Short mmCIF file of C-alpha atoms in Angstrom, two decimals:
data_model
loop_
_atom_site.label_atom_id
_atom_site.label_comp_id
_atom_site.label_asym_id
_atom_site.label_seq_id
_atom_site.Cartn_x
_atom_site.Cartn_y
_atom_site.Cartn_z
CA MET A 659 11.06 -34.64 42.81
CA SER A 660 8.67 -37.34 41.95
CA LEU A 661 5.27 -37.32 43.55
CA TYR A 662 5.25 -41.24 43.47
CA SER A 663 7.48 -43.96 44.67
CA ASP A 664 9.28 -46.05 42.09
CA LYS A 665 6.99 -49.03 42.69
CA VAL A 666 3.87 -46.87 42.25
CA TRP A 667 5.29 -45.36 39.17
CA ARG A 668 6.15 -48.62 37.56
CA LEU A 669 2.83 -50.25 38.25
CA PHE A 670 1.08 -47.10 37.02
CA ARG A 671 2.92 -46.86 33.79
CA GLU A 672 2.88 -50.47 33.06
CA PRO A 673 0.06 -52.05 35.04
CA ARG A 674 -0.24 -55.81 34.91
CA ARG A 675 -3.53 -57.78 35.34
CA VAL A 676 -5.80 -54.96 33.93
CA GLY A 677 -9.25 -56.08 32.66
CA CYS A 678 -12.13 -58.46 33.43
CA PHE A 679 -13.00 -62.15 32.75
CA GLY A 680 -15.33 -63.17 29.98
CA PRO A 681 -19.07 -63.67 30.83
CA ASP A 682 -18.75 -67.46 30.39
CA GLU A 683 -15.89 -68.10 32.69
CA GLU A 684 -16.63 -70.09 35.82
CA GLY A 685 -15.57 -69.34 39.35
CA VAL A 686 -15.42 -65.61 38.77
CA VAL A 687 -16.41 -63.29 41.56
CA SER A 688 -16.05 -59.46 41.48
CA GLY A 689 -15.83 -56.82 44.23
CA SER A 690 -15.73 -53.00 43.94
CA ALA A 691 -15.03 -49.95 46.11
CA THR A 692 -15.69 -46.35 45.43
CA THR A 693 -14.87 -43.10 47.15
CA PRO A 694 -17.31 -40.16 46.40
CA ALA A 695 -14.84 -37.64 47.50
CA SER A 696 -12.37 -38.40 44.68
CA HIS A 697 -14.81 -40.06 42.37
CA ALA A 698 -12.47 -42.96 42.27
CA GLN A 699 -13.48 -46.53 41.57
CA LEU A 700 -11.72 -49.86 41.92
CA VAL A 701 -13.17 -53.17 40.69
CA LEU A 702 -11.53 -56.52 41.39
CA HIS A 703 -12.23 -59.63 39.57
CA LEU A 704 -11.09 -62.97 41.08
CA LYS A 705 -11.17 -66.42 39.43
CA LEU A 706 -11.28 -69.04 42.02
CA ALA A 707 -10.60 -72.77 41.78
CA ALA A 708 -12.90 -75.33 43.42
CA ASP A 709 -10.61 -75.59 46.31
CA GLY A 710 -10.76 -71.77 46.97
CA ARG A 711 -7.34 -70.97 45.44
CA ILE A 712 -7.17 -67.67 43.50
CA ASP A 713 -6.18 -68.83 40.01
CA ASP A 714 -6.30 -65.39 38.48
CA ALA A 715 -7.06 -61.87 39.44
CA LEU A 716 -7.64 -58.81 37.29
CA PHE A 717 -8.56 -55.15 38.09
CA GLN A 718 -10.12 -51.96 36.67
CA ALA A 719 -9.55 -48.62 38.13
CA LEU A 720 -10.59 -45.00 37.56
CA GLY A 721 -8.36 -43.04 39.90
CA CYS A 722 -4.92 -41.74 40.55
CA PRO A 723 -1.65 -43.53 39.84
CA SER A 724 -1.51 -44.87 43.53
CA LEU A 725 -4.95 -46.38 43.11
CA ILE A 726 -3.99 -48.03 39.79
CA ALA A 727 -0.77 -49.31 41.33
CA SER A 728 -2.61 -50.63 44.39
CA GLY A 729 -5.02 -52.61 42.17
CA ALA A 730 -2.15 -53.99 40.20
CA TRP A 731 -0.11 -54.90 43.26
CA LEU A 732 -3.02 -56.61 44.88
CA CYS A 733 -3.80 -58.72 41.85
CA GLY A 734 -0.22 -59.89 41.75
CA TRP A 735 -0.19 -60.69 45.50
CA LEU A 736 -3.47 -62.63 45.35
CA LEU A 737 -2.33 -65.06 42.68
CA GLY A 738 -2.09 -68.66 43.98
CA ARG A 739 -3.35 -67.79 47.46
CA LYS A 740 -6.35 -69.38 49.09
CA ALA A 741 -9.32 -67.06 49.45
CA ASP A 742 -9.70 -67.69 53.17
CA ALA A 743 -5.93 -67.02 53.64
CA VAL A 744 -6.00 -63.48 52.14
CA THR A 745 -8.26 -61.85 54.73
CA ASN A 746 -5.34 -61.11 57.08
CA LEU A 747 -3.92 -58.59 54.53
CA GLU A 748 -4.09 -55.06 56.06
CA ALA A 749 -4.06 -51.64 54.36
CA SER A 750 -0.67 -50.88 56.13
CA GLY A 751 0.89 -53.79 54.19
CA ILE A 752 -0.23 -52.26 50.84
CA VAL A 753 0.93 -48.80 52.06
CA GLU A 754 4.33 -50.31 52.98
CA GLN A 755 4.81 -52.29 49.83
CA LEU A 756 4.02 -49.39 47.56
CA GLU A 757 5.58 -46.76 49.78
CA LEU A 758 2.27 -44.87 49.65
CA THR A 759 2.17 -41.36 51.19
CA PRO A 760 -0.31 -40.79 54.01
CA LEU A 761 -2.56 -38.91 51.60
CA LYS A 762 -2.71 -41.93 49.37
CA ARG A 763 -3.44 -44.44 52.09
CA TYR A 764 -7.10 -44.43 50.86
CA CYS A 765 -5.95 -46.17 47.81
CA ALA A 766 -4.81 -49.18 49.90
CA VAL A 767 -8.06 -49.05 51.76
CA MET A 768 -10.03 -49.11 48.59
CA ALA A 769 -8.03 -52.09 47.38
CA LEU A 770 -8.93 -53.97 50.54
CA ASP A 771 -12.48 -52.84 50.43
CA ALA A 772 -12.81 -54.28 46.75
CA LEU A 773 -11.13 -57.48 47.93
CA ASN A 774 -13.38 -57.89 50.95
CA ASP A 775 -16.44 -57.15 48.79
CA ALA A 776 -15.35 -59.92 46.42
CA LEU A 777 -14.68 -62.36 49.14
CA ASN A 778 -18.05 -61.62 50.77
CA LYS A 779 -19.74 -62.26 47.53
CA HIS A 780 -17.74 -65.51 47.11
CA SER A 781 -18.72 -66.81 50.76
CA ASN A 782 -22.40 -65.72 50.15
CA SER A 783 -22.52 -67.64 46.89
CA LYS A 784 -20.97 -70.63 48.62
CA THR A 785 -23.56 -70.54 51.39
CA GLN A 786 -26.34 -70.05 48.88
CA GLY A 787 -24.81 -72.84 46.84
CA SER A 788 -24.66 -75.27 49.91
CA LEU A 789 -28.29 -74.16 50.96
CA GLN A 790 -29.45 -74.89 47.39
CA SER A 791 -27.84 -78.25 47.39
CA ASP A 792 -29.21 -78.98 50.83
CA LEU A 793 -32.68 -78.15 49.52
CA GLU A 794 -32.02 -80.27 46.39
CA THR A 795 -30.97 -83.17 48.72
CA VAL A 796 -34.21 -82.81 50.89
CA GLU A 797 -36.36 -82.78 47.75
CA THR A 798 -34.56 -85.80 46.49
CA ASP A 799 -35.05 -87.55 49.83
CA ASN A 800 -38.73 -86.70 49.70
CA ASP A 801 -39.17 -88.20 46.31
CA MET B 969 9.44 -31.87 27.15
CA ILE B 970 6.74 -30.19 25.05
CA TYR B 971 5.88 -26.80 26.63
CA LEU B 972 2.25 -25.81 26.19
CA ASP B 973 1.79 -23.75 29.26
CA HIS B 974 2.33 -20.27 28.01
CA ALA B 975 -0.68 -18.77 29.87
CA ALA B 976 1.25 -19.76 33.04
CA THR B 977 4.40 -18.06 31.94
CA THR B 978 6.50 -17.73 28.78
CA PRO B 979 10.30 -17.72 28.35
CA VAL B 980 11.89 -14.30 28.02
CA ARG B 981 12.37 -13.30 24.36
CA GLU B 982 16.03 -12.89 23.27
CA GLU B 983 15.22 -9.30 22.23
CA VAL B 984 13.83 -8.55 25.69
CA ILE B 985 16.95 -10.02 27.38
CA GLU B 986 19.17 -7.83 25.15
CA ALA B 987 17.02 -4.73 25.95
CA MET B 988 17.07 -5.53 29.71
CA SER B 989 20.83 -6.23 29.76
CA ARG B 990 21.49 -2.68 28.54
CA CYS B 991 20.13 -1.44 31.85
CA LEU B 992 22.02 -3.84 34.17
CA GLY B 993 25.83 -3.86 33.84
CA GLU B 994 28.43 -1.36 34.84
CA GLN B 995 28.28 0.06 31.27
CA GLY B 996 24.55 0.10 31.31
CA HIS B 997 21.77 2.33 32.56
CA TYR B 998 21.73 0.84 36.05
CA ALA B 999 21.49 4.13 37.86
CA ASN B 1000 18.33 4.85 39.99
CA PRO B 1001 15.83 6.76 37.90
CA GLY B 1002 15.10 8.89 40.89
CA SER B 1003 18.64 10.22 41.26
CA GLU B 1004 19.55 13.63 40.19
CA HIS B 1005 22.90 13.02 38.77
CA VAL B 1006 23.47 12.48 34.96
CA ALA B 1007 23.34 8.69 35.24
CA GLY B 1008 20.04 8.92 37.09
CA ARG B 1009 18.59 11.49 34.61
CA GLN B 1010 19.54 9.23 31.78
CA ALA B 1011 17.87 6.32 33.57
CA SER B 1012 14.70 8.50 34.14
CA GLN B 1013 14.69 9.40 30.49
CA ILE B 1014 14.65 5.82 29.49
CA LEU B 1015 12.06 5.10 31.97
CA GLU B 1016 9.75 7.88 30.66
CA GLN B 1017 10.29 6.69 27.02
CA ALA B 1018 9.31 3.27 28.05
CA ARG B 1019 6.24 4.58 29.81
CA GLU B 1020 5.29 6.67 26.74
CA ARG B 1021 5.75 3.60 24.45
CA PHE B 1022 3.73 1.38 26.80
CA ALA B 1023 0.97 3.87 27.00
CA GLN B 1024 0.77 4.04 23.15
CA LEU B 1025 0.56 0.27 22.96
CA ILE B 1026 -2.56 0.08 25.08
CA GLY B 1027 -4.15 3.40 23.85
CA ALA B 1028 -3.39 5.33 26.89
CA GLY B 1029 -1.40 8.51 27.87
CA ARG B 1030 1.91 8.25 29.69
CA GLU B 1031 0.34 9.76 32.82
CA ASP B 1032 -2.06 6.89 33.04
CA ILE B 1033 0.63 4.28 33.57
CA ILE B 1034 1.91 3.16 36.97
CA PHE B 1035 4.64 0.47 36.83
CA CYS B 1036 4.55 -2.26 39.61
CA SER B 1037 5.56 -5.83 40.11
CA GLY B 1038 2.91 -7.53 37.98
CA ALA B 1039 -0.70 -8.04 37.45
CA THR B 1040 -1.41 -9.36 41.00
CA GLU B 1041 -0.09 -6.17 42.56
CA ALA B 1042 -1.96 -4.00 39.85
CA ASN B 1043 -5.29 -5.74 40.67
CA ASN B 1044 -4.79 -5.27 44.28
CA MET B 1045 -3.69 -1.75 43.80
CA ALA B 1046 -6.73 -0.96 41.72
CA LEU B 1047 -9.45 -2.76 43.71
CA LEU B 1048 -8.30 -2.00 47.21
CA GLY B 1049 -7.01 1.48 46.14
CA MET B 1050 -10.32 2.60 44.53
CA ALA B 1051 -12.34 1.13 47.37
CA GLY B 1052 -10.18 2.96 49.78
CA PHE B 1053 -10.70 6.18 48.01
CA TYR B 1054 -14.36 5.95 47.06
CA GLY B 1055 -15.58 3.70 49.76
CA ASN B 1056 -17.86 6.27 51.31
CA ARG B 1057 -19.78 6.69 47.99
CA ALA B 1058 -21.10 3.10 47.55
CA ARG B 1059 -20.19 -0.29 48.88
CA LYS B 1060 -21.13 -2.91 46.21
CA LEU B 1061 -18.59 -4.83 44.15
CA LEU B 1062 -19.81 -6.64 41.05
CA LEU B 1063 -17.83 -9.47 39.49
CA PRO B 1064 -18.11 -13.03 38.05
CA LYS B 1065 -16.70 -15.94 39.95
CA THR B 1066 -14.25 -16.75 37.14
CA GLU B 1067 -11.96 -13.86 38.00
CA HIS B 1068 -8.31 -14.54 38.86
CA LYS B 1069 -7.49 -15.10 42.55
CA SER B 1070 -5.68 -11.78 42.58
CA VAL B 1071 -9.02 -10.15 41.92
CA LEU B 1072 -11.24 -12.47 44.15
CA ASP B 1073 -9.02 -12.23 47.20
CA PRO B 1074 -8.90 -8.46 47.41
CA CYS B 1075 -12.65 -8.35 46.86
CA ARG B 1076 -13.07 -10.85 49.74
CA GLN B 1077 -10.81 -8.77 51.77
CA LEU B 1078 -13.11 -5.79 50.96
CA SER B 1079 -16.10 -7.89 51.91
CA SER B 1080 -14.73 -8.51 55.35
CA GLN B 1081 -14.60 -4.67 55.72
CA GLY B 1082 -18.32 -4.37 54.92
CA TYR B 1083 -18.32 -4.21 51.09
CA LYS B 1084 -21.00 -6.39 49.50
CA ILE B 1085 -20.00 -8.64 46.65
CA SER B 1086 -22.59 -9.27 43.96
CA TRP B 1087 -21.63 -12.19 41.77
CA LEU B 1088 -22.49 -11.80 38.18
CA LYS B 1089 -24.08 -14.75 36.47
CA LEU B 1090 -22.15 -16.13 33.48
CA ALA B 1091 -23.68 -17.06 30.11
CA GLU B 1092 -22.93 -20.48 28.59
CA GLY B 1093 -19.13 -21.03 28.02
CA GLY B 1094 -18.29 -18.67 30.82
CA VAL B 1095 -18.93 -15.30 29.01
CA LEU B 1096 -20.09 -12.30 31.07
CA THR B 1097 -22.57 -10.70 28.84
CA PRO B 1098 -22.48 -6.79 29.20
CA SER B 1099 -26.23 -6.85 29.59
CA THR B 1100 -26.00 -8.94 32.66
CA LEU B 1101 -23.62 -6.43 34.24
CA ASN B 1102 -25.77 -3.54 33.08
CA GLU B 1103 -28.90 -4.96 34.73
CA ALA B 1104 -26.99 -5.62 37.97
CA LEU B 1105 -25.56 -1.97 38.23
CA ASP B 1106 -27.53 0.13 40.77
CA GLU B 1107 -26.93 3.07 42.99
CA GLN B 1108 -25.12 0.94 45.52
CA SER B 1109 -22.55 -0.16 42.94
CA LEU B 1110 -19.07 1.14 43.54
CA LEU B 1111 -17.09 -0.90 41.09
CA ALA B 1112 -17.23 -3.86 38.70
CA THR B 1113 -14.42 -5.99 37.57
CA CYS B 1114 -14.08 -8.45 34.74
CA MET B 1115 -11.20 -10.04 32.94
CA LEU B 1116 -10.64 -9.12 29.39
CA LEU B 1117 -9.25 -12.61 28.53
CA ASN B 1118 -9.82 -15.47 30.97
CA ASN B 1119 -6.70 -17.15 31.96
CA GLU B 1120 -8.21 -20.73 32.32
CA THR B 1121 -10.75 -20.85 29.53
CA GLY B 1122 -9.46 -18.29 27.19
CA VAL B 1123 -12.85 -16.65 26.99
CA ILE B 1124 -12.88 -12.99 25.76
CA ASN B 1125 -15.22 -10.61 27.37
CA ASN B 1126 -16.76 -7.45 25.82
CA ILE B 1127 -14.96 -4.86 28.01
CA PRO B 1128 -15.69 -1.93 25.87
CA GLN B 1129 -19.42 -2.45 26.10
CA MET B 1130 -19.24 -3.04 29.92
CA ALA B 1131 -17.16 0.17 30.21
CA GLN B 1132 -19.86 2.18 28.42
CA TYR B 1133 -22.53 0.72 30.81
CA CYS B 1134 -20.52 1.40 33.84
CA SER B 1135 -19.81 5.08 32.91
CA GLU B 1136 -23.41 5.68 32.13
CA LYS B 1137 -24.12 4.65 35.74
CA ASN B 1138 -20.96 6.24 37.24
CA VAL B 1139 -19.63 2.94 38.36
CA LEU B 1140 -15.84 2.25 38.11
CA LEU B 1141 -14.74 -0.65 35.83
CA HIS B 1142 -11.55 -2.49 36.37
CA SER B 1143 -10.29 -5.25 34.02
CA ASP B 1144 -7.49 -7.71 34.36
CA ALA B 1145 -5.78 -7.96 31.12
CA ALA B 1146 -2.71 -10.05 32.17
CA GLN B 1147 -3.47 -12.57 29.42
CA ALA B 1148 -4.76 -10.30 26.85
CA LEU B 1149 -1.97 -7.93 25.65
CA GLY B 1150 -0.75 -9.04 22.36
CA LYS B 1151 -3.66 -11.31 21.89
CA VAL B 1152 -6.57 -8.80 21.76
CA PRO B 1153 -6.40 -5.23 20.52
CA ILE B 1154 -6.65 -2.85 23.51
CA ALA B 1155 -7.52 0.96 23.55
CA VAL B 1156 -8.13 1.77 27.13
CA ARG B 1157 -8.90 5.46 26.80
CA ARG B 1158 -11.43 4.87 24.01
CA TRP B 1159 -13.01 2.12 25.97
CA GLY B 1160 -13.35 4.49 28.98
CA LEU B 1161 -12.77 1.96 31.79
CA ALA B 1162 -11.19 3.14 35.06
CA SER B 1163 -8.26 0.78 35.25
CA MET B 1164 -6.66 -2.20 33.70
CA SER B 1165 -3.76 -4.58 34.81
CA PHE B 1166 -0.83 -5.87 32.77
CA SER B 1167 1.90 -8.35 33.24
CA ALA B 1168 5.20 -8.89 31.39
CA HIS B 1169 5.85 -12.67 31.90
CA LYS B 1170 2.81 -13.77 29.94
CA LEU B 1171 4.10 -12.19 26.67
CA GLY B 1172 7.72 -12.91 26.65
CA GLY B 1173 8.81 -10.47 29.32
CA PRO B 1174 10.41 -11.05 32.66
CA LYS B 1175 8.61 -12.02 35.76
CA GLY B 1176 8.18 -9.52 38.53
CA VAL B 1177 7.06 -6.45 36.53
CA GLY B 1178 3.62 -5.31 35.24
CA ALA B 1179 1.62 -2.11 34.96
CA LEU B 1180 -1.66 -0.58 36.04
CA TYR B 1181 -3.54 1.77 33.69
CA LEU B 1182 -5.30 4.23 35.82
CA ARG B 1183 -7.45 6.73 34.03
CA ARG B 1184 -6.38 10.36 34.51
CA LYS B 1185 -9.20 11.97 32.52
CA PRO B 1186 -11.78 11.94 33.99
CA LYS B 1187 -9.49 11.21 36.91
CA VAL B 1188 -9.81 8.02 38.87
CA ALA B 1189 -8.10 8.16 42.22
CA ILE B 1190 -6.71 5.35 44.38
CA LYS B 1191 -5.53 5.04 47.92
CA PRO B 1192 -1.97 3.79 47.59
CA LEU B 1193 -0.95 0.47 49.15
CA MET B 1194 2.78 1.03 49.20
CA PHE B 1195 4.36 3.93 51.02
CA GLY B 1196 8.01 5.26 50.83
CA GLY B 1197 9.84 7.27 48.39
CA GLY B 1198 6.79 8.52 46.56
CA GLN B 1199 7.65 7.00 43.24
CA GLU B 1200 4.97 6.82 40.54
CA ARG B 1201 3.30 10.00 41.68
CA GLY B 1202 3.20 8.80 45.16
CA LEU B 1203 0.77 5.90 44.17
CA ARG B 1204 3.41 3.11 44.24
CA SER B 1205 6.51 3.80 46.24
CA GLY B 1206 9.69 1.74 45.53
CA THR B 1207 12.69 2.13 43.35
CA LEU B 1208 11.73 1.62 39.80
CA PRO B 1209 13.46 -1.48 38.28
CA LEU B 1210 14.41 -0.04 34.94
CA HIS B 1211 15.60 -3.26 33.42
CA GLN B 1212 12.35 -4.96 34.34
CA ILE B 1213 10.21 -2.06 32.97
CA VAL B 1214 12.22 -1.96 29.66
CA GLY B 1215 11.74 -5.74 29.39
CA LEU B 1216 7.98 -5.41 29.85
CA VAL B 1217 7.77 -2.67 27.23
CA ARG B 1218 10.02 -4.35 24.70
CA ALA B 1219 8.06 -7.64 25.14
CA ALA B 1220 4.75 -5.72 24.69
CA GLU B 1221 6.05 -3.94 21.73
CA LEU B 1222 6.98 -7.12 20.05
CA ALA B 1223 3.63 -8.77 20.95
CA VAL B 1224 1.51 -5.90 19.66
CA ALA B 1225 3.54 -5.65 16.52
CA GLU B 1226 3.15 -9.39 15.80
CA MET B 1227 -0.42 -9.66 16.97
CA GLU B 1228 -2.23 -9.86 13.80
CA THR B 1229 -0.21 -12.69 12.33
CA GLU B 1230 0.49 -14.47 15.58
CA THR B 1231 -3.17 -14.57 16.63
CA GLN B 1232 -4.03 -16.19 13.15
CA ARG B 1233 -1.25 -18.61 13.52
CA LEU B 1234 -1.97 -19.59 17.17
CA ALA B 1235 -5.75 -19.92 16.38
CA ALA B 1236 -4.83 -22.29 13.55
CA LEU B 1237 -2.62 -24.36 15.97
CA ARG B 1238 -5.44 -24.38 18.53
CA GLU B 1239 -7.92 -25.59 15.84
CA ARG B 1240 -5.42 -28.21 14.71
CA LEU B 1241 -4.99 -29.62 18.27
CA TRP B 1242 -8.75 -29.59 18.86
CA ALA B 1243 -9.46 -31.34 15.52
CA GLN B 1244 -6.92 -34.07 16.28
CA LEU B 1245 -8.17 -34.67 19.66
CA CYS B 1246 -11.83 -34.66 18.63
CA GLU B 1247 -11.10 -37.09 15.80
CA ALA B 1248 -9.33 -39.58 18.06
CA LEU B 1249 -11.22 -39.35 21.25
CA PRO B 1250 -15.01 -39.25 21.95
CA ASP B 1251 -16.46 -37.43 24.92
CA ILE B 1252 -14.26 -34.52 25.27
CA HIS B 1253 -15.61 -31.12 26.25
CA LEU B 1254 -14.51 -27.64 25.36
CA ASN B 1255 -14.27 -25.42 28.41
CA ALA B 1256 -15.06 -22.14 26.82
CA HIS B 1257 -17.44 -20.30 24.57
CA SER B 1258 -16.51 -21.45 20.99
CA LYS B 1259 -17.30 -18.05 19.49
CA ALA B 1260 -15.51 -15.91 22.15
CA GLN B 1261 -12.28 -17.72 22.56
CA SER B 1262 -8.65 -16.59 22.71
CA PRO B 1263 -6.48 -17.79 19.98
CA HIS B 1264 -3.84 -19.10 22.37
CA ILE B 1265 -5.89 -21.21 24.99
CA LEU B 1266 -7.63 -24.47 24.63
CA ASN B 1267 -9.20 -25.90 27.72
CA LEU B 1268 -10.68 -29.34 27.50
CA SER B 1269 -12.17 -31.89 29.84
CA PHE B 1270 -11.89 -35.61 29.25
CA GLU B 1271 -14.55 -37.95 30.43
CA GLY B 1272 -13.66 -41.26 31.94
CA VAL B 1273 -10.18 -40.40 33.20
CA ASP B 1274 -8.88 -39.25 36.49
CA GLY B 1275 -7.21 -35.82 36.39
CA GLU B 1276 -4.23 -36.69 38.53
CA ALA B 1277 -3.58 -39.90 36.54
CA LEU B 1278 -3.83 -37.92 33.27
CA ARG B 1279 -1.31 -35.30 34.44
CA ALA B 1280 1.03 -37.87 35.80
CA ASP B 1281 0.89 -39.90 32.61
CA LEU B 1282 1.63 -36.75 30.65
CA ASP B 1283 4.74 -35.99 32.60
CA GLN B 1284 6.67 -35.02 29.41
CA LEU B 1285 4.02 -32.51 28.40
CA ALA B 1286 3.87 -29.17 30.32
CA VAL B 1287 0.30 -28.11 30.38
CA SER B 1288 -1.91 -26.74 33.10
CA SER B 1289 -4.63 -28.72 34.66
CA GLY B 1290 -8.02 -27.90 36.11
CA SER B 1291 -6.81 -28.52 39.61
CA ALA B 1292 -5.42 -25.93 41.97
CA CYS B 1293 -2.79 -28.09 43.51
CA THR B 1294 -1.61 -27.10 47.04
CA SER B 1295 0.85 -28.96 49.16
CA ASP B 1296 -1.65 -31.32 50.62
CA HIS B 1297 -4.56 -31.54 48.20
CA ALA B 1298 -5.79 -30.80 44.78
CA GLU B 1299 -9.22 -29.39 44.22
CA PRO B 1300 -11.07 -28.90 40.97
CA SER B 1301 -10.83 -25.54 39.28
CA TYR B 1302 -13.43 -22.97 40.70
CA VAL B 1303 -13.35 -21.45 37.21
CA LEU B 1304 -14.58 -24.60 35.48
CA ARG B 1305 -17.09 -25.34 38.30
CA ALA B 1306 -18.47 -21.78 37.71
CA LEU B 1307 -18.93 -22.85 34.06
CA GLY B 1308 -21.17 -25.74 35.35
CA ARG B 1309 -18.77 -28.49 35.14
CA SER B 1310 -18.97 -31.32 37.52
CA ASP B 1311 -16.08 -31.91 39.88
CA ALA B 1312 -14.95 -34.93 37.92
CA LEU B 1313 -14.90 -33.12 34.56
CA ALA B 1314 -13.29 -29.97 36.14
CA ASP B 1315 -10.50 -32.20 37.52
CA SER B 1316 -9.96 -34.08 34.34
CA SER B 1317 -9.30 -30.84 32.28
CA LEU B 1318 -6.13 -29.69 30.55
CA ARG B 1319 -5.29 -26.26 29.51
CA PHE B 1320 -3.10 -26.07 26.52
CA SER B 1321 -1.66 -22.52 25.87
CA PHE B 1322 0.46 -21.34 23.11
CA SER B 1323 2.79 -18.39 22.34
CA TRP B 1324 5.39 -17.28 19.80
CA PRO B 1325 7.77 -20.35 20.31
CA THR B 1326 4.94 -22.81 19.74
CA GLN B 1327 5.29 -24.72 16.41
CA GLN B 1328 3.02 -27.16 14.65
CA GLN B 1329 5.15 -30.16 15.57
CA ASP B 1330 4.62 -29.18 19.34
CA VAL B 1331 0.89 -29.37 18.91
CA ASP B 1332 1.07 -32.57 16.92
CA LEU B 1333 3.31 -34.29 19.49
CA ALA B 1334 1.14 -33.00 22.33
CA ALA B 1335 -2.04 -34.48 20.60
CA GLN B 1336 -0.29 -37.79 20.15
CA MET B 1337 0.67 -37.84 23.88
CA VAL B 1338 -2.80 -36.83 25.06
CA ILE B 1339 -4.59 -39.37 22.80
CA ALA B 1340 -2.31 -42.21 23.98
CA SER B 1341 -2.76 -41.32 27.64
CA VAL B 1342 -6.47 -40.86 27.52
CA LYS B 1343 -6.99 -44.13 25.66
CA ARG B 1344 -4.74 -46.06 28.16
CA LEU B 1345 -6.49 -44.72 31.19
CA ARG B 1346 -9.87 -45.17 29.75
CA ALA B 1347 -8.92 -48.84 28.96
CA ILE B 1348 -8.16 -49.28 32.65
CA SER B 1349 -11.39 -47.69 33.82
CA PRO B 1350 -14.31 -49.86 34.93
CA SER B 1351 -16.92 -47.24 33.92
CA TRP B 1352 -15.68 -46.54 30.40
CA SER B 1353 -17.05 -48.32 27.37
CA GLU B 1354 -15.70 -46.66 24.33
CA ALA B 1355 -18.08 -46.42 21.49
CA ALA B 1356 -17.19 -48.86 18.67
#
C-alpha cells in the first residue's frame, strides 16, 4: 500500500517549478515557512507583473514528499492569478487537491504560510514604495 | 528491488530449508521430542545433537543452551529471569542507551519494580569502553548488559573484557548477540559472561527461533517466565519446534564455517559502498566507530535531505532508516541520538546491511540510487548549497 496519493507521488518524483529566480530579476518576492518539529522548510518565490499578476512561481523545499508536492502544486496553481485574488486559498483546498492524510495537513499549512509571507512582503514593499514616491513628490513640490 | 536490509532479517538459506523440511512432513522427524515413543525419541536425539552442535559453535556446553522463540525472548528471559532470582542481592542494572528495545524494555520494566538503571556513557562512535563499565560497577550492581554487535550502527563491543571486569566484581553480564553470530568469533565459556542471546533469522535461518546461552559453571540461575510442560529443564516450557531449532543450528553452522571468508568479502563491499558514496556526495556522516565496526553494517547520515523523502525516493532499495516508524509518526532513532546525532541527522540516516546473498552489483546499484536521490533532494532544498 502506498503511503502517498498518486498526485503527491507524481509531484514528488517529478516536481515542476523547483528553484529560485536570478538576483537581477525584477518583481520577485519570496516567502518562507518552517516547522521546527520536523525541521522542514518551504520557500516560495513569486515573480509579479506590475498589475499584480503572478507571472511565475518557483519553490524550494526541505521536507517530506507531501511538502514537496504541496510546494509544486501551489506554484502551478498560482500561475497567472492576481496576488490579491489568491488570499482566499485555504489549507483544506490543498489537502483536498493532493489527497493529503490528516498527518500531512501541516504541509498544506506550510505552503499557505509561505504564500502569505510572500504576499505580506509584497504588500509591505508596495506600501513602502508608495510612501517613498509620496515623499519624493513632496520633496519635488518643495523644490 | 535491491535488498540491503540483512540486519533486519535474511532470507532462509536453501540448505536450511532442506534441513528443516526433514523435520516436518509425514516421513520426517515431526514427532514431539518430549514423547516417549520411538518417533519422539528419534526427534529428541536430533534435538540434542542440534543443541550439542550449537553449543560447539559458540564455545559453550550443551547444558548451557536454552532454545526459545528468538533474541527478544532470550533477552527477556535472561534479564527478567536473573533479576527475579538474584533481585534480593542488589538492584542496580547497568547498560548503554544503544541497546535493542528487547533489552531496554525489560530493564524499564524492572525499573518500575524498584530496580535502578545506571546508563553507561558511550565513547565516540557509540562504543562502550570496558573501563567505563568497570568504573561504574559497585556493590549495588546486579547485572550489566551490552550488545556484542549493535544492530543499527554495527559497532562491536569488547564483551570478553567486560565479562572479566564483571566477574571480578561478582556482577552478572548479559550480552545480546543477535547480530553477531557468524560475523564475530564467539567463545562464551572462555569469555565468562553469564548469558548471551541468539537469533536464527539474522543469519539465514527461520524467524521464530533463537537460543539463550545461560552459564552452568559457575551456575547462573534464572526465574522462568514461561510455565507449563517443563521443557528446557523447566526454564522455558513449550513444545520444542524441532524444525525451527534444526534451522537455527544449520544456519549457524554455515555462518560460522564461512565467517572468515564472508567477513572479508562483506567488509570489502561495505568499503566499496562507503567509498562510492563519499566520492560523489559531500557531507555524509558515518554513524559508527570506524575502528570497531561490523563487516556487514554501514550506517550513514546525509546532510541536507529529509529522511522521509529520502526513504520514499529510494522505494526500490530495501534499507533501514534511522526512524522508528509507528503507525502514526516517525521518530528519529534513539540509538543515533545517543551517539550525539541531531534529530535531523538521525532522521536522514540509512542503514545498509549485507549478508551472504549480497553481491558487488547490488552495492554498486544501491550507491547509484542513493547518490541520485540525495543529489535530487539537495537540489530541491533551500538550505543546501553544494560545494563546487
